[in-house]
Coordinates of C-alpha atoms in Angstrom, one line a residue:
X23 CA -38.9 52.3 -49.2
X24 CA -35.3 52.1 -50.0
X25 CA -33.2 48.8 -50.3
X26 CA -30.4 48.6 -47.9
X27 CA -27.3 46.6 -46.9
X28 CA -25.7 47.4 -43.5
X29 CA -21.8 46.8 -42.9
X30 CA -20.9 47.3 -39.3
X31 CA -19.1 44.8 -36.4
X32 CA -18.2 46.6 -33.1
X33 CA -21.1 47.8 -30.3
X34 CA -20.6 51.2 -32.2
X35 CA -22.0 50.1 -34.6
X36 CA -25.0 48.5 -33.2
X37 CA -27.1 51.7 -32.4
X38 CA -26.5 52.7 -35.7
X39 CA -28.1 49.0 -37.2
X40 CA -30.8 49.5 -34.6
X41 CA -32.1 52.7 -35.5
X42 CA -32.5 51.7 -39.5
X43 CA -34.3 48.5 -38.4
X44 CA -36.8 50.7 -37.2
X45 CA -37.2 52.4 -40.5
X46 CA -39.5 51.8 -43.2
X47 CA -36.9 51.2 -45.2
X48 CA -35.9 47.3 -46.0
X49 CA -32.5 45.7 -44.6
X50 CA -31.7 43.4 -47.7
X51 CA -28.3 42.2 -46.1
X52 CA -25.8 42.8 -42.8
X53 CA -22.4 42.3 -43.7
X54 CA -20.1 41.9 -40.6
X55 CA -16.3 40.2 -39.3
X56 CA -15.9 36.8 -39.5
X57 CA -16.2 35.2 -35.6
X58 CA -13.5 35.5 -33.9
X59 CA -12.1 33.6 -31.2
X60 CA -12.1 35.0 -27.7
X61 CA -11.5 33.8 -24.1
X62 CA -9.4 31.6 -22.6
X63 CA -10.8 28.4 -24.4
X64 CA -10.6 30.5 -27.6
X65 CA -14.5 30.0 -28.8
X66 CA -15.4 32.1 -31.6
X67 CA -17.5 34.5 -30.5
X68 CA -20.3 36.4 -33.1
X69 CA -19.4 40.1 -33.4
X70 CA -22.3 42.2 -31.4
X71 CA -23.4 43.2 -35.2
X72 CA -23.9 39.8 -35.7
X73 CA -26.0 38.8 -32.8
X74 CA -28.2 42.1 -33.3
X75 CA -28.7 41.0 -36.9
X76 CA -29.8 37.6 -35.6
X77 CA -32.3 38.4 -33.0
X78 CA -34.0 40.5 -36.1
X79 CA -33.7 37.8 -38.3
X80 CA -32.1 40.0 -40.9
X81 CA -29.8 37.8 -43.7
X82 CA -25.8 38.0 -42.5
X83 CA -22.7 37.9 -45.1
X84 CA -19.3 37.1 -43.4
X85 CA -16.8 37.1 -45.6
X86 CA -13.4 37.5 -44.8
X87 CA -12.6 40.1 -47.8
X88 CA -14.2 41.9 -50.1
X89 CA -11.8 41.8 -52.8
X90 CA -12.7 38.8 -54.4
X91 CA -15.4 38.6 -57.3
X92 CA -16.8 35.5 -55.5
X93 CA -17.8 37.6 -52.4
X94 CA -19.0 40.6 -54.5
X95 CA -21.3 39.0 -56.2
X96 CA -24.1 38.1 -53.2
X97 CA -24.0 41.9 -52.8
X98 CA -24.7 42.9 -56.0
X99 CA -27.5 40.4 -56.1
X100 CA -28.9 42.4 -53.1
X101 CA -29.3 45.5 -55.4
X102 CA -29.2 48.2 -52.4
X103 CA -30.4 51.9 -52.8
X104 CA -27.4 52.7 -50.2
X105 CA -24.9 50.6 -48.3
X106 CA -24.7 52.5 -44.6
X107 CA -21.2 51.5 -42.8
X108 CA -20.4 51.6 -38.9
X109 CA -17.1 50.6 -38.0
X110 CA -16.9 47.5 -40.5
X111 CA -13.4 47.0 -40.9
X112 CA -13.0 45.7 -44.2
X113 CA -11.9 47.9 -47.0
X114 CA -14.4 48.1 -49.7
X115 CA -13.0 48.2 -52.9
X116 CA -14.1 50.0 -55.9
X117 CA -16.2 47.3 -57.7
X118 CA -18.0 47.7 -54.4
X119 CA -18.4 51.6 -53.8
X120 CA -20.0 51.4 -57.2
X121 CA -23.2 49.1 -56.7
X122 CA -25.5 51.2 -54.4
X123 CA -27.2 54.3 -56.7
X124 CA -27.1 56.7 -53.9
X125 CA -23.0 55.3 -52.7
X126 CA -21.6 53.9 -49.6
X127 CA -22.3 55.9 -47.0
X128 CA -19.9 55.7 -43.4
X129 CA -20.6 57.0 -40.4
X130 CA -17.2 57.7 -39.3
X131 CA -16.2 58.8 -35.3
X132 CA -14.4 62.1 -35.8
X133 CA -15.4 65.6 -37.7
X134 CA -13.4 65.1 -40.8
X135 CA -10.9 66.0 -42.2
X136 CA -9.1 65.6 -38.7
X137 CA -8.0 62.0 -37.2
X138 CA -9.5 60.0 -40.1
X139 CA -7.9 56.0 -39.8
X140 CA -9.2 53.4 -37.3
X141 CA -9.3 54.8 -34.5
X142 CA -10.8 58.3 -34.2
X143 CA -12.0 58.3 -30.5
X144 CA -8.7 57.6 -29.0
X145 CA -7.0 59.8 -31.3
X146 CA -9.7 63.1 -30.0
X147 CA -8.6 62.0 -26.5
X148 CA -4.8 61.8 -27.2
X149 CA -4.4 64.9 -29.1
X150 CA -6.6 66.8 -26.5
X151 CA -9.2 67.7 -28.4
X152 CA -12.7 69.7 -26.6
X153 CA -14.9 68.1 -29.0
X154 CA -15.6 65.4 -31.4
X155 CA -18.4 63.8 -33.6
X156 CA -19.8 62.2 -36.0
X157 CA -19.3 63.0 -40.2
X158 CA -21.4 61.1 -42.8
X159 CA -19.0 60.5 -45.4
X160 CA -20.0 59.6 -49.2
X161 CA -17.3 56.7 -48.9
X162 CA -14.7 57.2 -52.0
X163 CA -11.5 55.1 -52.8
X164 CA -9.1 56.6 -50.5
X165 CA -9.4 56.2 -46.5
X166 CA -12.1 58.1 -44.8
X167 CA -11.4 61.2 -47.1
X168 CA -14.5 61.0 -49.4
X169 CA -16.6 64.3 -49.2
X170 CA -19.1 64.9 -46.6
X171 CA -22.8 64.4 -46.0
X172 CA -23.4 65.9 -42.5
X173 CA -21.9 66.2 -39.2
X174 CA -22.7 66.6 -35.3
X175 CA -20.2 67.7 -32.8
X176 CA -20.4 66.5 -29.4
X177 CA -18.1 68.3 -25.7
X178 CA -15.2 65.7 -24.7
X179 CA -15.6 65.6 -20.8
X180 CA -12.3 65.8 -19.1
X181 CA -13.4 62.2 -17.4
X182 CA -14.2 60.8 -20.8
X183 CA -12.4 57.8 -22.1
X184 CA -12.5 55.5 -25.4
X185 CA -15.3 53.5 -23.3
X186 CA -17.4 56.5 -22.2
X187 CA -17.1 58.2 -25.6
X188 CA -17.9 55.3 -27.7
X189 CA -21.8 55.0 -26.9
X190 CA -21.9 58.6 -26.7
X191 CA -21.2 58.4 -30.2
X192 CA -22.9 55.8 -31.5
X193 CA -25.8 57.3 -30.4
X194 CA -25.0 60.5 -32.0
X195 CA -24.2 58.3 -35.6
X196 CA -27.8 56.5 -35.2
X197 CA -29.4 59.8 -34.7
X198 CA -27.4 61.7 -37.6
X199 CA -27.9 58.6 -40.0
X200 CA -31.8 58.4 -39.3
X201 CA -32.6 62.4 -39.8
X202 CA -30.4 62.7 -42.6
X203 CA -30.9 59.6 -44.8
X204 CA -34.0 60.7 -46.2
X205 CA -32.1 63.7 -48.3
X206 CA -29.4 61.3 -48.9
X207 CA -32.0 58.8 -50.7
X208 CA -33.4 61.5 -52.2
X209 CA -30.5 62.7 -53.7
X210 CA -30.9 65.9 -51.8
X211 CA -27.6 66.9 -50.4
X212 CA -24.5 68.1 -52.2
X213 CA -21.5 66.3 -50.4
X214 CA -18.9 68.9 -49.7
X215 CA -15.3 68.0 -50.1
X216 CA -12.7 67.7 -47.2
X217 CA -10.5 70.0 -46.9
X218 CA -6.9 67.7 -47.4
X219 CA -4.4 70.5 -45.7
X220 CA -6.2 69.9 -42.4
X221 CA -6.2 66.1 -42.3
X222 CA -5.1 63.9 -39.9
X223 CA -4.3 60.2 -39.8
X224 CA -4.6 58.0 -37.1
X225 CA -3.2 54.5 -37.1
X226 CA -4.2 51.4 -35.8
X227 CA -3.1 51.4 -31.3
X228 CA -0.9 48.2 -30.8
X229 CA -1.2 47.1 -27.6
X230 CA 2.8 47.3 -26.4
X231 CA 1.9 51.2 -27.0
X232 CA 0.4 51.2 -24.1
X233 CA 3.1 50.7 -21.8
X234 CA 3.8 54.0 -20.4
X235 CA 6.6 56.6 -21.0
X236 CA 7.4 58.4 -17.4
X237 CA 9.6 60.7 -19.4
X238 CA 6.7 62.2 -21.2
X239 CA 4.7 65.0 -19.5
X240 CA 1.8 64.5 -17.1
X241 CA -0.5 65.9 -19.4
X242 CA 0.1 63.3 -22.2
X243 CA 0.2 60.3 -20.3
X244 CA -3.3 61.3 -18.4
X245 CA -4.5 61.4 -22.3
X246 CA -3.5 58.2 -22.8
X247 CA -4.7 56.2 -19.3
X248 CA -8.3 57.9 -21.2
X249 CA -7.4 56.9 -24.4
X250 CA -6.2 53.4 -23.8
X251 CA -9.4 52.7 -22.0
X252 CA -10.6 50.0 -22.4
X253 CA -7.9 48.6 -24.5
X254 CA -5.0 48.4 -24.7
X255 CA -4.6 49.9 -21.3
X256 CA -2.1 52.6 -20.3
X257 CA 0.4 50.2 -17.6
X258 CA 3.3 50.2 -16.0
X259 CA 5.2 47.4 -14.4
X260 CA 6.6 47.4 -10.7
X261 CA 8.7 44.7 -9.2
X262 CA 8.2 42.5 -12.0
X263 CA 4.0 42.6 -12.7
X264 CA 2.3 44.4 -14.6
X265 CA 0.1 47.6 -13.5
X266 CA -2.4 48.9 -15.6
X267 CA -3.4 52.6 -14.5
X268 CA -7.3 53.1 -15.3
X269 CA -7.6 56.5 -14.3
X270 CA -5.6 59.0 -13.4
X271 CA -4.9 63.0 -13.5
X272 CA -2.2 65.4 -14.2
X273 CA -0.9 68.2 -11.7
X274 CA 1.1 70.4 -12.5
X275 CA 3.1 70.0 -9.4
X276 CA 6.6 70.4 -9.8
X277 CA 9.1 68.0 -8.2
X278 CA 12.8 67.2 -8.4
X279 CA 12.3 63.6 -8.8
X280 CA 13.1 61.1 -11.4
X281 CA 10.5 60.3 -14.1
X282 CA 8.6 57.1 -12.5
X283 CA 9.1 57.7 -8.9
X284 CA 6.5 56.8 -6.8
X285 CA 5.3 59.8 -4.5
X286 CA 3.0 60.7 -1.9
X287 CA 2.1 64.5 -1.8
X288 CA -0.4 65.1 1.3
X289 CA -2.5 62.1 1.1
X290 CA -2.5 62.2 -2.5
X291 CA -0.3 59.3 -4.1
X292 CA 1.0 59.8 -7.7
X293 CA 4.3 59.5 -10.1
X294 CA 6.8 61.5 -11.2
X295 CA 7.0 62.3 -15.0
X296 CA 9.3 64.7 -17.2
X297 CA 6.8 67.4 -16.5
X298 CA 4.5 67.5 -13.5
X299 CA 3.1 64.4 -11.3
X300 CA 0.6 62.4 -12.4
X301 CA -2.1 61.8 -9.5
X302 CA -3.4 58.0 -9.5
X303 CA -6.6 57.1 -8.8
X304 CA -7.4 53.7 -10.0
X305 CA -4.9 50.9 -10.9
X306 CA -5.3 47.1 -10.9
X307 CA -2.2 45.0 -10.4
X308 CA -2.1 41.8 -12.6
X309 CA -4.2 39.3 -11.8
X310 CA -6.2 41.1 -8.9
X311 CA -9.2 43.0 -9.5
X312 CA -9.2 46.8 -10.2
X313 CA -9.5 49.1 -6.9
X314 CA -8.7 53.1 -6.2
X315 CA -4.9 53.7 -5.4
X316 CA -6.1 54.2 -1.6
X317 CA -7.0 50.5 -1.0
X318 CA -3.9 49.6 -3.2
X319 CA -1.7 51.3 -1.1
X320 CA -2.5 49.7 2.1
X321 CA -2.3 46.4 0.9
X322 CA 1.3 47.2 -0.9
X323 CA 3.2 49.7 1.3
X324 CA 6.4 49.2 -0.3
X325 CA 5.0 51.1 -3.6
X326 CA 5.3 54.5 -2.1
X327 CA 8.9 55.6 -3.1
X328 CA 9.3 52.5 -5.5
X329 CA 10.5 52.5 -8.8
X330 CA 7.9 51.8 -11.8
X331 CA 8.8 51.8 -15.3

């Protein structure tokens, strides 16, 4: 029975934290994000690490950085075999990556070396890609480019977005991380390096990067309504308020109108972009609730042939 300290925060991460509670193996510590506040009145809210770690009554560390001796010490009182990370989002120094005997191991959402940063989903969808996965990762000093443990590839449907793909993942880290922890405790597995000439770095999505670019081509900005779902959401504004554009799909219909021009092609009801239309099918206009561009339409018959930008 091994020792171990989880560091995760999202709900990706909370398969992951699941699976090893149902190990043999002893979880010493959780480390997750401070609370943060969320909602209107601005309560903090527990990150869903947190509130798994509570109903299992496991011991939770929240500090807000790893970097100081103060907060490094608590861990290396734990004295874990192996510190498994999910989607933490604190950088762990070196005086940490050097406490567990068998390293730190992160189960990170991409098959390295491509789109290593912080957000590897998004960046699959945006760049097109027919598949992603999951790589175990002995964690080193640099960012997500320590050598690899294992991996699992999983098809990107053409319907997926961030929200769909996320669970799909997580499940796929949970699984990876349960089968192959025993050789990594063991000592069992020679990581193999990543290859640097193929990497690719994926920066943190701001949210005014979703506000969409009619001038690009069909194709990307139907990557990006996937990609932006759930947040920050791909949008658009028309007379004055905001649209966000949940899903949608590119045709390769050619037309003569300006990039942004609402059009209606049979009963089919899309916009204009600098290559191609792209077809609406669900949009939510600010403050109303989200409904298919059919409803939409009847209610606001003035969008056909409008402007958005």
């Amino acid at each position: 029975m091994a020792r171990i300290v989880f560091m995760g925060t999202p709900d990706f991460a909370v398969p992951v934290l699941d699976a090893l509670t149902r190990t043999e193996h002893s979880i010493v510590g959780v480390y997750t994000r401070p609370d943060q506040p969320a909602g209107r009145g601005k309560a903090l809210r527990a990150s869903p690490i947190k509130q798994l770690a509570l109903e299992r009554g496991l011991q939770i560390f929240q500090p807000a950085t790893l970097r100081k001796p103060e907060n490094i010490a608590p861990l290396r009182d734990l004295a874990p075999d192996a510190i498994i990370v999910a989607a933490y989002g604190l950088i762990l120094p070196a005086e940490v990556l050097a406490i567990p005997a068998r390293g730190c191991v992160n189960t990170h959402a991409s098959l390295l070396p491509r789109h290593r940063g912080a957000a590897p989903i998004a960046a699959a969808i945006l760049a097109g890609d027919a598949e992603t996965g999951i790589t175990l990762m002995q964690m080193d000093a640099g960012l997500d480019s320590g050598p690899m443990l294992a991996t699992r590839a999983i098809a990107i449907d053409d319907a997926d977005t961030t929200g769909t793909l996320t669970p799909k993942l997580a499940r796929v880290a949970a699984e990876l991380l349960i089968e192959t922890l025993p050789q990594i405790l063991a000592g069992a597995i020679v990581p193999q390096p990543q290859d640097n000439a193929r990497a690719t770095m994926f920066k943190t999505i701001r949210k005014e990067e979703g506000r969409i670019d009619w001038a690009r081509s069909a194709i990307e900005i139907a990557r990006r309504v996937r990609a932006f779902n759930p947040w920050p959401s791909a949008f658009t504004f028309w007379n004055g308020a905001q649209i966000k554009i949940l899903r949608a799909q590119a045709a390769e219909s050619k037309t003569n109108f300006e990039p942004g021009r609402v059009i209606q092609i049979e009963k089919e009801i899309g916009v204009a972009t600098g290559d191609g239309v792209l077809m609406l099918r669900e949009v939510q206009l600010a403050g109303k609730r989200a409904m298919a561009i059919e409803e939409f339409v009847r209610g606001q018959k003035a969008f056909v042939s409008s402007i958005v930008g």
